[in-house]
């Protein structure tokens, strides 16, 4: 006991420095996982919240129910669409823009950097409000411009199929900037001498791009792909504020399903089960990505 | 180098980027212009680009019909607490970087591990925890869950490992206490990383949406973003006031960003991204 106290006193400053953050992180990040796992096997709801004795274990019932729940199935399918369309779009567009911006250093190119980054720092609710106006089928700018060139108005947010893509377009618009900056930082790390050597050898611009730039961006591409992928699996705020998952659940993502189940219907146990499934998918997909990445030969410079 | 081809190539690059910039900017430009238009112009079937009868009416309505003054105050309170969180992150990063103590590595990996946890998993348990602590519908409940973050600790630690140990030792030999060493030596050295993190913290606090939405069920505690989503729900077809609300949220951040963008963009280089 004496010994332990002495030890604690010796290290009191580092412990003092980390204590506040550690307490907050453990309380609000770490312990919640165990609570989530625990309540996912119970019928935890409002009456359980009022009186803990109302909480009953129901084994794997929540999980069994989830996979026969039509809304949850739909949300998994929608999330798959969001990921399959959204992730490659974000990675390719932000890489392309970064490569273009990296061609110059004048004020014009510096302004481009700022302009493309701007949506990334914009609040998601504001983005949804602005795009809600742009997408409005009657007064929206997009339909009015389409009308100008003789195209009939499109129901951007009312049509179940189109609504998915409307959300994807908005989310891609918002996500490009941050990832572009990551690619730019990587591009600036590529030594100029590589390009000079290639030019002496008579390589065309296209060859320089495909043989030098893109391979040397492999780490940044991996990083951007994995963070974007994880982000899109959790696609949440866009449908929440833009469409509330509608029309007829066509934009209901898994994350939104969890939120609705938990906070609209107060089925905490069932929602927690959904979140465990989501977490499992994220872990699985991340592991697959790392496996694939290992197989690729690494380019070092 | 082929001198004759080069200008053409550069023109193509600039044209492409210009076209893209228009797509990036139009939503902002259209929002700001619409926020000064009277309702009738906003829902005109043949809209004009510039407001014909510019008005501040939409902004006034934010404060008379909605309670944007309250939302603004709450948002600023959250920003303030986020800055306290920033210093806590810095202190933890410093301890992980510059002290030897039992359990250091294990704790650091646990901290990094929390980055992997999706917010959907913690959302419900944290709500239940806060409810148990009687913190639902309080400012503390809104602020606490997001106050510190592992990524911030990681960035501070990365930066602070580069501070020479001799420098800190010298301060100690001069009789400075550990707290004084941290505040008067370490923080000034870590200014560049504080600049980046400070701006990102401000933006994060200003934009905070999810926790206020879950925890606050009283309009007195609403933040700008929660208020704006309320506005979107209540004034569904009234785009003029919606655009004023959105501009009110977005324009300050855009201005701040334009002034500070160099720091943010360089911040990614500091984090060592190749």
Coordinates of N, CA and C in Angstrom, one line a residue, chain A residues 22-234:
Chain A
X22 N -8.7 11.1 -20.0 CA -9.0 9.6 -19.9 C -10.3 9.4 -19.3
X23 N -10.6 10.1 -18.3 CA -11.9 9.9 -17.6 C -13.1 10.1 -18.6
X24 N -13.0 11.2 -19.3 CA -14.1 11.6 -20.3 C -14.1 10.5 -21.4
X25 N -12.9 10.1 -21.9 CA -12.9 9.1 -23.0 C -13.5 7.8 -22.6
X26 N -13.1 7.4 -21.4 CA -13.5 6.1 -20.9 C -15.0 6.1 -20.6
X27 N -15.4 7.2 -20.0 CA -16.9 7.3 -19.7 C -17.7 7.3 -20.9
X28 N -17.3 8.1 -22.0 CA -18.2 8.4 -23.1 C -17.8 7.6 -24.4
X29 N -16.7 6.9 -24.4 CA -16.3 6.2 -25.6 C -16.2 4.7 -25.3
X30 N -15.5 4.4 -24.2 CA -15.1 3.0 -23.9 C -16.2 2.2 -23.2
X31 N -16.6 2.7 -22.1 CA -17.7 2.0 -21.3 C -18.9 1.8 -22.2
X32 N -19.3 2.9 -23.0 CA -20.5 2.7 -23.8 C -20.5 1.5 -24.7
X33 N -19.4 1.0 -25.1 CA -19.4 -0.2 -26.0 C -19.9 -1.4 -25.2
X34 N -19.5 -1.5 -23.9 CA -19.9 -2.6 -23.1 C -21.4 -2.5 -22.8
X35 N -21.8 -1.3 -22.5 CA -23.2 -1.0 -22.3 C -24.0 -1.4 -23.5
X36 N -23.5 -1.0 -24.7 CA -24.2 -1.3 -26.0 C -24.4 -2.8 -26.1
X37 N -23.3 -3.5 -25.9 CA -23.3 -5.0 -26.1 C -24.3 -5.6 -25.1
X38 N -24.2 -5.1 -23.9 CA -25.1 -5.6 -22.8 C -26.6 -5.4 -23.2
X39 N -27.0 -4.1 -23.5 CA -28.4 -3.9 -23.7 C -28.9 -4.5 -25.0
X40 N -28.0 -4.8 -25.9 CA -28.4 -5.4 -27.2 C -29.1 -6.8 -27.0
X41 N -28.8 -7.3 -25.8 CA -29.4 -8.6 -25.5 C -30.6 -8.5 -24.6
X42 N -31.1 -7.2 -24.4 CA -32.3 -7.0 -23.5 C -33.4 -6.3 -24.3
X43 N -34.5 -6.1 -23.6 CA -35.6 -5.4 -24.2 C -35.6 -3.9 -23.8
X44 N -34.5 -3.4 -23.4 CA -34.4 -2.0 -22.8 C -35.2 -1.0 -23.6
X45 N -36.1 -0.3 -22.9 CA -36.9 0.7 -23.6 C -37.2 1.8 -22.5
X46 N -38.2 2.6 -22.8 CA -38.5 3.7 -21.8 C -38.9 3.2 -20.5
X47 N -39.6 2.1 -20.4 CA -40.0 1.6 -19.1 C -38.8 1.0 -18.4
X48 N -37.8 0.4 -19.2 CA -36.6 0.0 -18.6 C -35.8 1.1 -18.0
X49 N -35.9 2.2 -18.7 CA -35.1 3.4 -18.3 C -35.7 4.0 -17.0
X50 N -37.0 3.9 -16.9 CA -37.6 4.4 -15.6 C -37.3 3.5 -14.5
X51 N -37.3 2.2 -14.7 CA -37.1 1.3 -13.6 C -36.3 0.1 -14.2
X52 N -35.1 -0.1 -13.7 CA -34.2 -1.1 -14.2 C -34.8 -2.5 -14.1
X53 N -35.7 -2.7 -13.1 CA -36.3 -4.1 -13.0 C -37.2 -4.5 -14.1
X54 N -37.5 -3.5 -15.0 CA -38.3 -3.9 -16.2 C -37.5 -4.4 -17.3
X55 N -36.1 -4.3 -17.2 CA -35.3 -4.8 -18.2 C -35.2 -6.3 -18.2
X56 N -35.5 -7.0 -19.3 CA -35.5 -8.4 -19.4 C -34.5 -8.8 -20.5
X57 N -33.7 -9.9 -20.1 CA -32.8 -10.5 -21.2 C -33.7 -11.2 -22.2
X58 N -33.4 -11.0 -23.4 CA -34.1 -11.8 -24.4 C -33.2 -12.5 -25.4
X59 N -32.0 -12.8 -24.9 CA -31.0 -13.5 -25.7 C -30.7 -12.8 -27.1
X60 N -30.8 -13.6 -28.2 CA -30.5 -13.1 -29.5 C -31.7 -12.6 -30.2
X61 N -32.8 -12.5 -29.5 CA -34.1 -12.0 -30.1 C -33.9 -10.8 -31.0
X62 N -33.3 -9.8 -30.4 CA -33.1 -8.5 -31.1 C -32.4 -8.7 -32.5
X63 N -31.4 -9.6 -32.5 CA -30.6 -9.8 -33.7 C -31.4 -10.6 -34.7
X64 N -32.2 -11.6 -34.2 CA -33.0 -12.4 -35.1 C -34.1 -11.5 -35.7
X65 N -34.7 -10.6 -34.9 CA -35.7 -9.7 -35.4 C -35.2 -8.8 -36.4
X66 N -33.9 -8.3 -36.1 CA -33.3 -7.3 -37.1 C -33.3 -7.8 -38.5
X67 N -32.9 -9.1 -38.6 CA -32.6 -9.6 -40.0 C -33.9 -10.0 -40.7
X68 N -35.0 -10.0 -39.9 CA -36.3 -10.2 -40.6 C -37.1 -8.9 -40.7
X69 N -36.5 -7.8 -40.2 CA -37.2 -6.5 -40.2 C -37.0 -5.9 -41.6
X70 N -38.1 -5.6 -42.3 CA -38.0 -5.1 -43.7 C -37.3 -3.8 -43.7
X71 N -37.5 -2.9 -42.7 CA -36.9 -1.6 -42.7 C -35.4 -1.7 -42.6
X72 N -35.0 -2.6 -41.7 CA -33.5 -2.8 -41.5 C -32.9 -3.4 -42.7
X73 N -33.5 -4.3 -43.4 CA -33.0 -4.9 -44.6 C -32.9 -3.8 -45.7
X74 N -33.9 -2.9 -45.7 CA -33.9 -1.8 -46.7 C -32.7 -0.9 -46.4
X75 N -32.5 -0.6 -45.1 CA -31.5 0.3 -44.7 C -30.1 -0.3 -45.0
X76 N -30.0 -1.6 -44.9 CA -28.7 -2.2 -45.3 C -28.5 -2.1 -46.8
X77 N -29.5 -2.3 -47.6 CA -29.4 -2.2 -49.0 C -29.1 -0.7 -49.4
X78 N -29.8 0.2 -48.8 CA -29.5 1.6 -49.1 C -28.1 2.0 -48.8
X79 N -27.6 1.5 -47.6 CA -26.2 1.9 -47.2 C -25.2 1.3 -48.2
X80 N -25.5 0.1 -48.7 CA -24.7 -0.5 -49.7 C -24.6 0.4 -50.9
X81 N -25.8 0.9 -51.4 CA -25.8 1.8 -52.5 C -24.9 3.0 -52.3
X82 N -25.2 3.6 -51.1 CA -24.4 4.9 -50.7 C -22.9 4.6 -50.8
X83 N -22.5 3.5 -50.2 CA -21.1 3.2 -50.2 C -20.5 2.9 -51.6
X84 N -21.3 2.1 -52.4 CA -20.7 1.7 -53.7 C -20.6 2.8 -54.6
X85 N -21.6 3.8 -54.5 CA -21.5 4.9 -55.4 C -20.7 6.0 -54.8
X86 N -20.9 6.3 -53.5 CA -20.2 7.4 -52.9 C -18.7 7.3 -52.8
X87 N -18.2 6.2 -52.3 CA -16.8 6.1 -51.9 C -15.9 6.3 -53.2
X88 N -16.2 5.5 -54.3 CA -15.3 5.7 -55.4 C -15.4 7.2 -56.0
X89 N -16.6 7.7 -55.9 CA -16.8 9.1 -56.4 C -15.9 10.1 -55.6
X90 N -16.0 10.0 -54.3 CA -15.2 10.9 -53.5 C -13.7 10.7 -53.7
X91 N -13.2 9.4 -53.8 CA -11.8 9.2 -53.9 C -11.3 9.7 -55.3
X92 N -12.0 9.3 -56.3 CA -11.6 9.7 -57.7 C -11.6 11.2 -57.9
X93 N -12.8 11.8 -57.5 CA -12.9 13.3 -57.8 C -11.9 14.1 -56.9
X94 N -11.7 13.7 -55.7 CA -10.8 14.5 -54.9 C -9.4 14.3 -55.3
X95 N -9.0 13.1 -55.8 CA -7.7 12.9 -56.3 C -7.5 13.7 -57.6
X96 N -8.5 13.7 -58.5 CA -8.3 14.4 -59.7 C -8.2 15.9 -59.5
X97 N -9.0 16.4 -58.6 CA -8.9 17.9 -58.3 C -7.5 18.2 -57.6
X98 N -7.1 17.3 -56.7 CA -5.8 17.6 -56.1 C -4.7 17.6 -57.2
X99 N -4.7 16.7 -58.1 CA -3.7 16.6 -59.1 C -3.7 17.9 -60.0
X100 N -4.9 18.3 -60.3 CA -5.1 19.6 -61.1 C -4.6 20.8 -60.4
X101 N -4.9 20.9 -59.1 CA -4.5 22.0 -58.3 C -3.0 22.0 -58.1
X102 N -2.4 20.8 -58.1 CA -1.0 20.7 -57.8 C -0.2 21.2 -59.0
X103 N -0.9 21.5 -60.2 CA -0.1 22.0 -61.4 C 0.3 23.4 -61.3
X104 N -0.2 24.2 -60.3 CA 0.2 25.6 -60.3 C 0.4 26.0 -58.9
X105 N 1.1 27.2 -58.7 CA 1.3 27.7 -57.4 C 0.9 29.2 -57.3
X106 N 0.3 29.7 -58.4 CA -0.1 31.1 -58.3 C -1.3 31.3 -57.4
X107 N -1.7 32.6 -57.2 CA -2.8 32.9 -56.3 C -4.1 32.2 -56.7
X108 N -4.2 32.0 -58.1 CA -5.4 31.4 -58.6 C -5.5 30.0 -58.1
X109 N -4.4 29.3 -58.1 CA -4.5 27.9 -57.6 C -4.7 27.8 -56.1
X110 N -4.1 28.8 -55.4 CA -4.3 28.9 -53.9 C -5.8 29.2 -53.7
X111 N -6.4 30.0 -54.5 CA -7.9 30.3 -54.3 C -8.7 29.0 -54.6
X112 N -8.3 28.3 -55.6 CA -9.0 27.0 -55.9 C -9.0 26.1 -54.6
X113 N -7.8 26.0 -54.0 CA -7.7 25.2 -52.8 C -8.7 25.6 -51.8
X114 N -8.9 26.9 -51.5 CA -9.8 27.4 -50.6 C -11.3 27.1 -51.0
X115 N -11.6 27.3 -52.2 CA -12.9 27.2 -52.7 C -13.4 25.7 -52.6
X116 N -12.5 24.8 -53.0 CA -12.9 23.4 -53.0 C -13.0 22.9 -51.6
X117 N -12.3 23.5 -50.7 CA -12.3 23.0 -49.3 C -13.5 23.5 -48.5
X118 N -14.1 24.7 -49.0 CA -15.1 25.3 -48.2 C -16.3 24.5 -47.8
X119 N -16.9 23.6 -48.7 CA -18.0 22.8 -48.2 C -17.7 21.9 -47.0
X120 N -16.4 21.5 -46.9 CA -16.0 20.6 -45.8 C -16.2 21.2 -44.5
X121 N -16.1 22.5 -44.4 CA -16.2 23.2 -43.0 C -17.6 23.7 -42.8
X122 N -18.5 23.4 -43.7 CA -19.8 24.0 -43.6 C -20.7 23.0 -42.8
X123 N -21.5 23.5 -41.9 CA -22.4 22.7 -41.1 C -23.3 21.9 -41.9
X124 N -23.6 20.7 -41.5 CA -24.4 19.8 -42.3 C -25.8 20.2 -42.4
X125 N -26.3 20.8 -41.3 CA -27.7 21.2 -41.4 C -27.9 22.4 -42.4
X126 N -26.9 23.3 -42.4 CA -26.9 24.4 -43.3 C -26.8 23.9 -44.8
X127 N -26.0 22.9 -45.0 CA -25.8 22.3 -46.3 C -27.2 21.7 -46.7
X128 N -27.8 21.0 -45.8 CA -29.1 20.4 -46.2 C -30.2 21.4 -46.5
X129 N -30.1 22.5 -45.7 CA -31.1 23.6 -46.0 C -30.8 24.2 -47.4
X130 N -29.6 24.5 -47.7 CA -29.3 25.1 -49.0 C -29.6 24.1 -50.1
X131 N -29.2 22.9 -50.0 CA -29.5 21.9 -51.1 C -31.0 21.6 -51.2
X132 N -31.7 21.7 -50.0 CA -33.1 21.5 -50.1 C -33.8 22.5 -51.0
X133 N -33.3 23.7 -50.9 CA -33.8 24.8 -51.8 C -33.3 24.6 -53.3
X134 N -32.1 24.2 -53.5 CA -31.6 23.9 -54.8 C -32.4 22.8 -55.5
X135 N -32.7 21.8 -54.7 CA -33.4 20.6 -55.2 C -34.9 20.8 -55.3
X136 N -35.4 21.8 -54.7 CA -36.9 22.0 -54.8 C -37.4 21.9 -56.2
X137 N -38.4 21.0 -56.4 CA -38.8 20.7 -57.8 C -39.5 21.9 -58.5
X138 N -40.1 22.8 -57.7 CA -40.7 24.0 -58.3 C -39.8 25.2 -58.4
X139 N -39.2 25.6 -57.3 CA -38.5 26.9 -57.3 C -37.0 26.6 -57.3
X140 N -36.5 25.4 -57.2 CA -35.1 25.1 -57.1 C -34.3 25.5 -58.3
X141 N -33.1 26.0 -58.0 CA -32.2 26.5 -59.1 C -31.9 25.4 -60.1
X142 N -31.7 24.2 -59.6 CA -31.3 23.1 -60.6 C -32.4 22.9 -61.6
X143 N -33.6 22.7 -61.1 CA -34.7 22.5 -62.1 C -34.9 23.7 -63.0
X144 N -34.7 24.9 -62.5 CA -34.9 26.0 -63.3 C -33.9 26.1 -64.4
X145 N -32.6 25.7 -64.1 CA -31.6 25.7 -65.1 C -31.8 24.6 -66.1
X146 N -32.3 23.4 -65.6 CA -32.7 22.4 -66.5 C -33.8 22.8 -67.5
X147 N -34.8 23.5 -66.9 CA -35.9 24.0 -67.7 C -35.4 25.0 -68.8
X148 N -34.4 25.7 -68.5 CA -33.8 26.7 -69.4 C -33.3 26.0 -70.7
X149 N -32.7 24.8 -70.5 CA -32.3 24.0 -71.7 C -33.3 23.0 -72.1
X150 N -34.5 23.1 -71.6 CA -35.7 22.3 -72.1 C -35.8 21.0 -71.5
X151 N -35.3 20.8 -70.3 CA -35.5 19.5 -69.6 C -36.6 19.6 -68.6
X152 N -37.5 18.6 -68.5 CA -38.6 18.6 -67.6 C -38.1 18.6 -66.2
X153 N -38.8 19.2 -65.2 CA -38.4 19.2 -63.9 C -38.2 17.8 -63.3
X154 N -37.2 17.6 -62.5 CA -36.9 16.3 -61.8 C -37.3 16.4 -60.4
X155 N -37.9 15.3 -59.9 CA -38.3 15.3 -58.5 C -37.1 14.8 -57.7
X156 N -36.2 15.7 -57.4 CA -34.9 15.3 -56.7 C -35.1 14.6 -55.4
X157 N -36.1 15.0 -54.6 CA -36.2 14.5 -53.3 C -37.5 13.6 -53.1
X158 N -38.3 13.6 -54.1 CA -39.6 12.9 -53.9 C -39.6 11.5 -54.6
X159 N -38.7 11.4 -55.6 CA -38.6 10.1 -56.3 C -37.7 9.2 -55.5
X160 N -38.2 7.9 -55.1 CA -37.4 7.1 -54.2 C -36.0 6.7 -54.8
X161 N -35.9 6.6 -56.1 CA -34.6 6.2 -56.7 C -33.7 7.5 -56.8
X162 N -34.3 8.5 -57.3 CA -33.5 9.8 -57.5 C -33.0 10.3 -56.2
X163 N -33.9 10.2 -55.1 CA -33.5 10.8 -53.8 C -32.2 10.3 -53.3
X164 N -32.0 9.0 -53.5 CA -30.7 8.4 -53.0 C -29.5 9.1 -53.7
X165 N -29.6 9.3 -55.0 CA -28.5 10.0 -55.7 C -28.4 11.5 -55.4
X166 N -29.6 12.1 -55.1 CA -29.5 13.5 -54.7 C -28.7 13.6 -53.4
X167 N -28.9 12.7 -52.5 CA -28.2 12.8 -51.2 C -26.7 12.5 -51.5
X168 N -26.4 11.5 -52.4 CA -25.0 11.2 -52.7 C -24.3 12.4 -53.3
X169 N -25.0 13.1 -54.3 CA -24.3 14.2 -54.9 C -24.0 15.3 -53.8
X170 N -24.9 15.6 -52.9 CA -24.7 16.5 -51.9 C -23.6 16.1 -51.0
X171 N -23.5 14.9 -50.6 CA -22.5 14.4 -49.7 C -21.1 14.4 -50.4
X172 N -21.1 14.1 -51.7 CA -19.8 14.1 -52.4 C -19.3 15.5 -52.4
X173 N -20.2 16.4 -52.8 CA -19.9 17.9 -52.8 C -19.2 18.3 -51.5
X174 N -19.8 17.8 -50.4 CA -19.2 18.2 -49.1 C -17.9 17.5 -48.7
X175 N -17.7 16.3 -49.3 CA -16.6 15.5 -48.8 C -15.3 15.7 -49.6
X176 N -15.4 16.3 -50.8 CA -14.3 16.4 -51.7 C -13.1 17.2 -51.0
X177 N -13.4 18.3 -50.4 CA -12.4 19.3 -50.0 C -11.4 18.6 -49.0
X178 N -11.9 18.0 -48.0 CA -11.0 17.4 -47.0 C -10.0 16.4 -47.6
X179 N -10.6 15.5 -48.4 CA -9.8 14.5 -49.0 C -8.8 15.0 -50.0
X180 N -9.3 16.1 -50.7 CA -8.4 16.8 -51.7 C -7.1 17.3 -51.0
X181 N -7.3 17.9 -49.8 CA -6.2 18.4 -49.0 C -5.2 17.3 -48.7
X182 N -5.8 16.1 -48.3 CA -4.9 15.0 -47.9 C -4.1 14.6 -49.2
X183 N -4.7 14.5 -50.3 CA -4.0 14.1 -51.6 C -3.0 15.2 -51.9
X184 N -3.3 16.5 -51.7 CA -2.4 17.6 -52.0 C -1.1 17.5 -51.1
X185 N -1.3 17.2 -49.8 CA -0.2 17.1 -49.0 C 0.7 15.9 -49.5
X186 N 0.1 14.8 -49.9 CA 0.9 13.7 -50.4 C 1.6 14.1 -51.7
X187 N 0.9 14.8 -52.6 CA 1.5 15.2 -53.9 C 2.7 16.1 -53.7
X188 N 2.6 17.0 -52.7 CA 3.8 17.9 -52.4 C 5.0 17.1 -51.9
X189 N 4.7 15.9 -51.4 CA 5.9 15.1 -50.9 C 6.6 14.3 -52.0
X190 N 6.1 14.4 -53.2 CA 6.8 13.6 -54.3 C 7.9 14.5 -54.8
X191 N 9.1 14.0 -54.8 CA 10.3 14.8 -55.2 C 10.2 15.2 -56.7
X192 N 10.5 16.4 -57.0 CA 10.4 17.0 -58.3 C 11.3 16.2 -59.3
X193 N 12.4 15.7 -58.7 CA 13.4 15.1 -59.6 C 12.9 13.9 -60.4
X194 N 11.8 13.2 -59.8 CA 11.2 12.1 -60.5 C 10.7 12.5 -61.8
X195 N 10.0 13.7 -61.8 CA 9.3 14.2 -63.0 C 10.4 14.6 -64.0
X196 N 11.4 15.3 -63.4 CA 12.5 15.8 -64.3 C 13.2 14.6 -65.0
X197 N 13.4 13.5 -64.3 CA 14.0 12.3 -64.9 C 13.1 11.8 -66.0
X198 N 11.8 11.7 -65.7 CA 10.9 11.1 -66.6 C 10.8 12.0 -67.9
X199 N 10.9 13.3 -67.7 CA 10.8 14.2 -68.9 C 12.1 14.0 -69.8
X200 N 13.2 13.8 -69.1 CA 14.4 13.6 -69.9 C 14.3 12.3 -70.7
X201 N 13.6 11.3 -70.1 CA 13.4 10.0 -70.8 C 12.3 10.2 -71.8
X202 N 11.7 11.3 -71.9 CA 10.7 11.6 -72.9 C 9.3 11.0 -72.6
X203 N 9.0 10.9 -71.3 CA 7.7 10.4 -70.9 C 6.6 11.5 -71.1
X204 N 5.5 11.1 -71.6 CA 4.4 12.1 -71.8 C 3.8 12.4 -70.5
X205 N 2.9 13.5 -70.5 CA 2.3 13.9 -69.2 C 1.4 12.7 -68.7
X206 N 0.7 12.0 -69.6 CA -0.1 10.9 -69.2 C 0.7 9.8 -68.5
X207 N 1.9 9.6 -69.1 CA 2.7 8.5 -68.5 C 3.2 8.9 -67.2
X208 N 3.6 10.2 -67.1 CA 4.0 10.7 -65.8 C 3.0 10.6 -64.7
X209 N 1.7 10.8 -65.1 CA 0.6 10.7 -64.2 C 0.4 9.3 -63.8
X210 N 0.3 8.4 -64.7 CA 0.0 7.0 -64.4 C 1.2 6.2 -63.9
X211 N 2.4 6.6 -64.2 CA 3.5 5.8 -63.8 C 4.2 6.4 -62.6
X212 N 4.1 7.7 -62.3 CA 4.7 8.2 -61.1 C 3.7 8.7 -60.1
X213 N 2.8 9.6 -60.5 CA 1.9 10.3 -59.5 C 1.0 9.3 -58.9
X214 N 0.2 8.6 -59.6 CA -0.8 7.7 -59.0 C -0.2 6.6 -58.2
X215 N 0.9 5.9 -58.6 CA 1.5 4.9 -57.7 C 2.0 5.5 -56.4
X216 N 2.6 6.7 -56.5 CA 3.2 7.3 -55.3 C 2.1 7.8 -54.4
X217 N 0.9 7.9 -54.9 CA -0.2 8.3 -54.0 C -0.8 7.2 -53.3
X218 N -0.2 6.0 -53.4 CA -0.9 4.8 -52.9 C -1.3 4.9 -51.5
X219 N -0.4 5.4 -50.7 CA -0.7 5.5 -49.2 C -1.8 6.4 -48.9
X220 N -1.8 7.6 -49.6 CA -2.8 8.6 -49.4 C -4.2 8.0 -49.9
X221 N -4.1 7.3 -51.0 CA -5.3 6.7 -51.6 C -5.9 5.7 -50.6
X222 N -5.0 4.9 -50.0 CA -5.5 3.9 -49.0 C -6.1 4.6 -47.8
X223 N -5.4 5.6 -47.3 CA -5.9 6.3 -46.2 C -7.3 7.0 -46.5
X224 N -7.4 7.7 -47.6 CA -8.7 8.3 -48.0 C -9.8 7.3 -48.2
X225 N -9.4 6.2 -48.9 CA -10.4 5.2 -49.1 C -11.0 4.6 -47.9
X226 N -10.1 4.3 -46.9 CA -10.6 3.6 -45.7 C -11.4 4.6 -44.8
X227 N -10.9 5.8 -44.7 CA -11.7 6.8 -43.9 C -13.0 7.1 -44.6
X228 N -13.0 7.2 -45.9 CA -14.3 7.5 -46.6 C -15.2 6.4 -46.5
X229 N -14.7 5.2 -46.6 CA -15.5 4.0 -46.6 C -16.2 3.9 -45.2
X230 N -15.4 4.0 -44.1 CA -16.0 4.0 -42.8 C -17.0 5.1 -42.6
X231 N -16.7 6.3 -43.1 CA -17.7 7.4 -43.0 C -19.0 7.1 -43.7
X232 N -18.9 6.5 -44.9 CA -20.1 6.3 -45.7 C -20.9 5.1 -45.2
X233 N -20.3 4.1 -44.5 CA -21.0 3.1 -43.9 C -21.9 3.7 -42.8
X234 N -21.4 4.7 -42.2 CA -22.1 5.4 -41.1 C -23.0 6.6 -41.6

